[in-house]
Amino acid sequence: MSLRDEAAAGPRPPPPGSPVAVALDLGGTNLKGGLVGPGGTLVGLGVRETRADKGYESVLGSLAGFVADLRAEAQRRELTVVGLGVGTPGPLNRAAGIVEFAPNLGWSQAPLAGDLARLTGVRGVRLENDANAAAFAEAWVGEGSGARCLLGVTLGTGVGAGLVVGGRLFTGATGVATELGHVIVRPEGRACRCGSKGCVEAYFSAWALVERCREHAADHPDHSLDLARLTPEDVFDASLRGDPLAGPVLDFGLRSLALALAGCLNLLNPDRVVFFGGLSARWESFGPALVEHVRTRSLPAAFSATRFSASKLEWAGVLGVGGLVLSQTPDL
Amino acid sequence: MSLRDEAAAGPRPPPPGSPVAVALDLGGTNLKGGLVGPGGTLVGLGVRETRADKGYESVLGSLAGFVADLRAEAQRRELTVVGLGVGTPGPLNRAAGIVEFAPNLGWSQAPLAGDLARLTGVRGVRLENDANAAAFAEAWVGEGSGARCLLGVTLGTGVGAGLVVGGRLFTGATGVATELGHVIVRPEGRACRCGSKGCVEAYFSAWALVERCREHAADHPDHSLDLARLTPEDVFDASLRGDPLAGPVLDFGLRSLALALAGCLNLLNPDRVVFFGGLSARWESFGPALVEHVRTRSLPAAFSATRFSASKLEWAGVLGVGGLVLSQTPDL
């Protein structure tokens, strides 16, 4: 696949002479990339297949090739590349540049930053958790522009989050903060993929919505779902049709997610909560019910300070990791 | 009660010429105060009775009198008073200088900062939540000295918390962050005093431990508690004796507190958690069990980054609010 420059149709490109970051957003299916300039300007945007099934070395080669193409693009446009950032799923060791665990890629303890630096000649490759990167993008140029404390929440295969306080990413003492997906909302609840039980991700995530419909199908024999080929989108659609299985599963999922978000409001007191990730495409249908559940479970002083919305940024992951490379402000 | 200067016996006094803050820690029973200097030096320490039953104006008069005595002490010692800080229970509106709600004092929407400025002539009185102040003191000169991200947890009449990140107090978008007490840990659980249900404070706090023993007494007729005059200390003592009512109530309280703390670890990733407040005096007896429950409910990467301990600071509230006045760093 060749680079797909969307500058003409969509985002503004950085003017010649600008500093830019080479930014890559590595997902289980797609690898997105582009050059990110001041003010969230974007150019050289492209999407390639990750092909994680071909193994770490092959993905590494694809990343390095993408970087080379973006550097050539920067040269053509007279842009100065100041760094390289990669958004990745899973917990990271930022200091060592290691992706500790990324089941969707089949990686464990992958020394990605060092390998990419070696292959591309770029020093100081920045790795960032993809939810953190997207949250940073929202605070920078998206829904939360001007927010004092923005919580970005990924709703997709898993549940993740990122927190941006006064324009700085909050990463905690050892870089593993805002792991929202494994906050426990049902102490005696169902097993989560992480080995614990009752995690919010075990109730509201792409996999959990499908699994819970299968688990409860026998209780609602009049349901209309094709359980063998069920997708989370089917669960949303069926719920809107009044399906007796999908409706309660989705509602319980939303109530569970609301408990975790209410905890976030009480502890973090954000003024903006922005949702992204695959399931957030259905925000219009589930958002109002979710927010109402959060209201009943959080302190009024915290709830009243918060506005909730879905992301409108198409390239949040790329923008975020690029913005973090461009930003000279250290993380919190 | 006269000022009780403990400088000779305990804390180091600030040397002549030092800038100091007049610091007051206003509790439901006692009003503590002192002069706080650089490096956590302390002088003029004293404890007076709050006598909240006499009403707001009376307490205000006591506060102003304490301030006058401390300013005179500063003058005698050739210390320069740079500001006045007051630690108070309950949620605050910092910008407006208002104590929004403090049931232990019988206050609601009390314009404390303005009234104190008027009575004392000191401008820019700083109000701070007492848990936040104590957490700041721990990060400054206590257990968490040198911590990157310190969570301070009050275990007393209620459950509260404060977070200090890189030496700065995290207060959230509107100043109501780290309201740990009303994080919900039992979604269908018992009523809390806040009007919600299942809050951690409804399972592990001075009032909740006593109430839960009374609620479950009929199930354990062989218990040894004097229910009419029961104190939380009795619950701890009886549990150590193997009492069949106090033991399970305390254990369930600890498991509930652990759920809330595990959520804090996953979201905030602190490297230090420090406990203070009345119940923390029993840390040696309940700490190890609590930490083990937290371990089973939090992500290994977050848990392994954290050390837990009880505060050793006798004057944490005074030190913290004084330190915040002295510090020129804005809150997060």
XYZ file of C-alpha atoms in Angstrom, chain B residues 104-319:
216
model
C -18.588 17.373 61.845
C -18.512 21.160 62.325
C -22.162 21.715 61.424
C -21.068 24.050 58.615
C -22.458 24.534 55.152
C -21.199 27.164 52.664
C -19.023 28.808 55.315
C -16.983 31.752 53.853
C -14.048 30.943 56.119
C -11.159 32.448 54.129
C -12.789 35.853 53.742
C -13.935 35.981 57.352
C -10.485 35.039 58.641
C -8.801 37.597 56.378
C -11.171 40.263 57.712
C -10.596 39.311 61.361
C -6.816 38.867 61.160
C -5.793 41.293 58.447
C -3.934 38.486 56.623
C -4.623 38.478 52.884
C -4.941 35.381 50.725
C -5.869 32.820 53.374
C -5.431 29.337 51.912
C -8.011 26.677 52.702
C -7.153 23.058 52.044
C -8.897 19.759 52.521
C -7.326 18.085 55.559
C -6.512 14.836 53.745
C -4.806 16.783 50.956
C -2.801 18.757 53.514
C -1.667 15.620 55.336
C -0.713 13.941 52.045
C 1.363 16.992 51.130
C 3.144 16.805 54.494
C 3.953 13.124 53.969
C 5.412 13.830 50.529
C 7.347 16.810 51.867
C 8.893 15.589 55.096
C 7.215 12.283 55.985
C 6.965 8.712 54.769
C 6.877 9.648 51.116
C 9.800 12.001 51.050
C 11.246 11.568 47.566
C 8.190 9.750 46.208
C 7.217 10.496 42.630
C 3.513 9.914 43.234
C 2.228 9.683 46.809
C -1.294 8.734 47.800
C -2.190 9.699 51.362
C -5.232 7.950 52.821
C -7.146 9.113 55.897
C -8.855 6.367 57.842
C -10.952 7.961 60.549
C -14.511 9.150 60.943
C -14.554 9.076 57.159
C -12.219 7.885 54.430
C -10.372 10.516 52.424
C -7.273 10.860 50.308
C -4.794 13.254 48.785
C -2.398 12.802 45.875
C 0.967 14.516 45.490
C 2.694 14.176 42.108
C 6.254 15.419 41.751
C 5.831 17.570 44.851
C 2.597 19.151 43.662
C -0.872 18.547 45.066
C -3.280 17.076 42.511
C -6.686 18.687 42.946
C -8.444 17.929 39.641
C -10.359 20.290 37.384
C -12.481 21.872 40.122
C -10.599 20.972 43.290
C -12.617 17.953 44.411
C -10.266 15.149 43.311
C -9.266 12.102 45.396
C -12.632 11.733 47.142
C -11.787 8.149 47.969
C -14.487 7.693 50.620
C -17.331 7.585 48.141
C -15.789 5.309 45.563
C -18.311 2.484 45.211
C -16.941 -0.954 45.995
C -20.211 -2.886 46.524
C -22.623 -1.832 43.732
C -25.657 -3.263 45.533
C -24.272 -2.599 48.976
C -25.369 -0.799 52.117
C -26.409 2.837 52.345
C -23.724 5.445 52.863
C -24.150 8.726 54.729
C -23.659 10.535 51.416
C -26.967 9.185 50.093
C -25.393 6.675 47.722
C -24.847 2.985 48.428
C -21.861 0.680 48.513
C -19.263 3.426 49.157
C -16.020 2.242 50.749
C -16.729 4.547 53.717
C -19.835 2.481 54.465
C -17.581 -0.561 55.147
C -14.344 0.755 56.612
C -14.614 3.887 58.731
C -15.106 4.624 62.410
C -18.893 4.776 62.047
C -19.250 1.924 59.567
C -17.313 -0.612 61.662
C -19.542 0.124 64.661
C -22.777 0.135 62.640
C -21.965 -3.105 60.845
C -21.281 -4.897 64.138
C -24.711 -3.804 65.380
C -26.375 -4.867 62.109
C -24.857 -8.345 62.199
C -24.936 -8.958 65.967
C -27.995 -11.223 65.761
C -26.134 -13.569 63.396
C -23.356 -14.067 65.967
C -25.059 -14.258 69.374
C -21.818 -15.547 70.911
C -20.028 -12.221 70.325
C -18.311 -10.377 73.171
C -19.006 -6.741 72.200
C -20.726 -4.073 74.275
C -22.883 -2.856 71.388
C -24.325 0.169 73.219
C -20.895 1.715 73.835
C -18.991 0.217 70.932
C -16.000 2.097 69.498
C -13.946 1.202 66.418
C -11.031 0.463 68.753
C -13.213 -2.177 70.456
C -13.800 -3.780 67.049
C -10.036 -4.019 66.422
C -9.384 -5.386 69.932
C -12.194 -7.944 69.753
C -11.087 -9.078 66.312
C -7.597 -9.782 67.684
C -9.244 -11.886 70.440
C -11.037 -13.904 67.748
C -14.484 -12.452 68.359
C -16.933 -14.100 65.891
C -18.686 -10.790 65.099
C -15.819 -8.267 65.093
C -13.502 -10.532 63.064
C -15.692 -10.925 59.977
C -16.863 -7.278 60.096
C -13.262 -6.058 60.153
C -12.198 -8.522 57.452
C -15.037 -7.497 55.136
C -14.165 -3.861 55.809
C -10.551 -4.503 54.854
C -11.565 -6.361 51.675
C -13.806 -3.433 50.764
C -11.082 -0.875 51.431
C -8.702 -3.018 49.375
C -11.041 -2.833 46.365
C -11.005 0.970 46.488
C -7.228 1.059 46.967
C -6.694 -1.395 44.109
C -8.665 0.983 41.887
C -6.387 3.801 43.053
C -3.291 1.758 42.211
C -4.565 0.918 38.706
C -5.602 4.502 37.988
C -2.960 6.538 39.826
C 0.055 4.196 39.965
C 1.501 5.671 43.183
C 4.902 4.576 44.454
C 3.896 5.305 48.056
C 0.616 4.899 49.913
C 0.645 6.405 53.415
C -2.191 5.977 55.908
C -3.130 8.501 58.578
C -6.192 9.331 60.671
C -7.442 7.675 63.855
C -7.793 4.114 62.582
C -4.263 4.112 61.161
C -3.005 3.781 64.759
C -3.936 0.084 64.327
C -1.857 -0.266 61.138
C 0.419 -2.929 62.650
C -2.560 -5.211 63.217
C -4.480 -4.716 59.961
C -1.851 -3.480 57.474
C -0.468 -6.820 56.288
C -3.948 -8.272 55.621
C -5.024 -5.103 53.815
C -1.963 -5.088 51.569
C -2.488 -8.761 50.709
C -6.107 -8.037 49.711
C -4.925 -5.104 47.568
C -2.404 -7.375 45.852
C -5.114 -9.797 44.718
C -7.271 -6.972 43.328
C -4.776 -4.751 41.482
C -2.592 -5.116 38.388
C 0.786 -6.656 39.242
C 2.675 -3.828 37.477
C 0.882 -1.242 39.637
C 1.033 -3.209 42.897
C 4.733 -3.967 42.601
C 5.504 -0.244 42.250
C 3.881 0.643 45.585
C 5.047 0.663 49.184
C 2.488 0.956 51.969
C 3.046 2.415 55.434
C 1.436 4.352 58.267
C 2.309 7.969 58.936
C 4.815 8.794 61.634
C 4.141 12.553 61.528
C 2.418 13.839 64.644
C 1.589 17.210 63.074
C 0.846 16.193 59.479
C -2.195 18.459 59.068
C -0.399 21.557 60.369
C 2.797 20.773 58.452
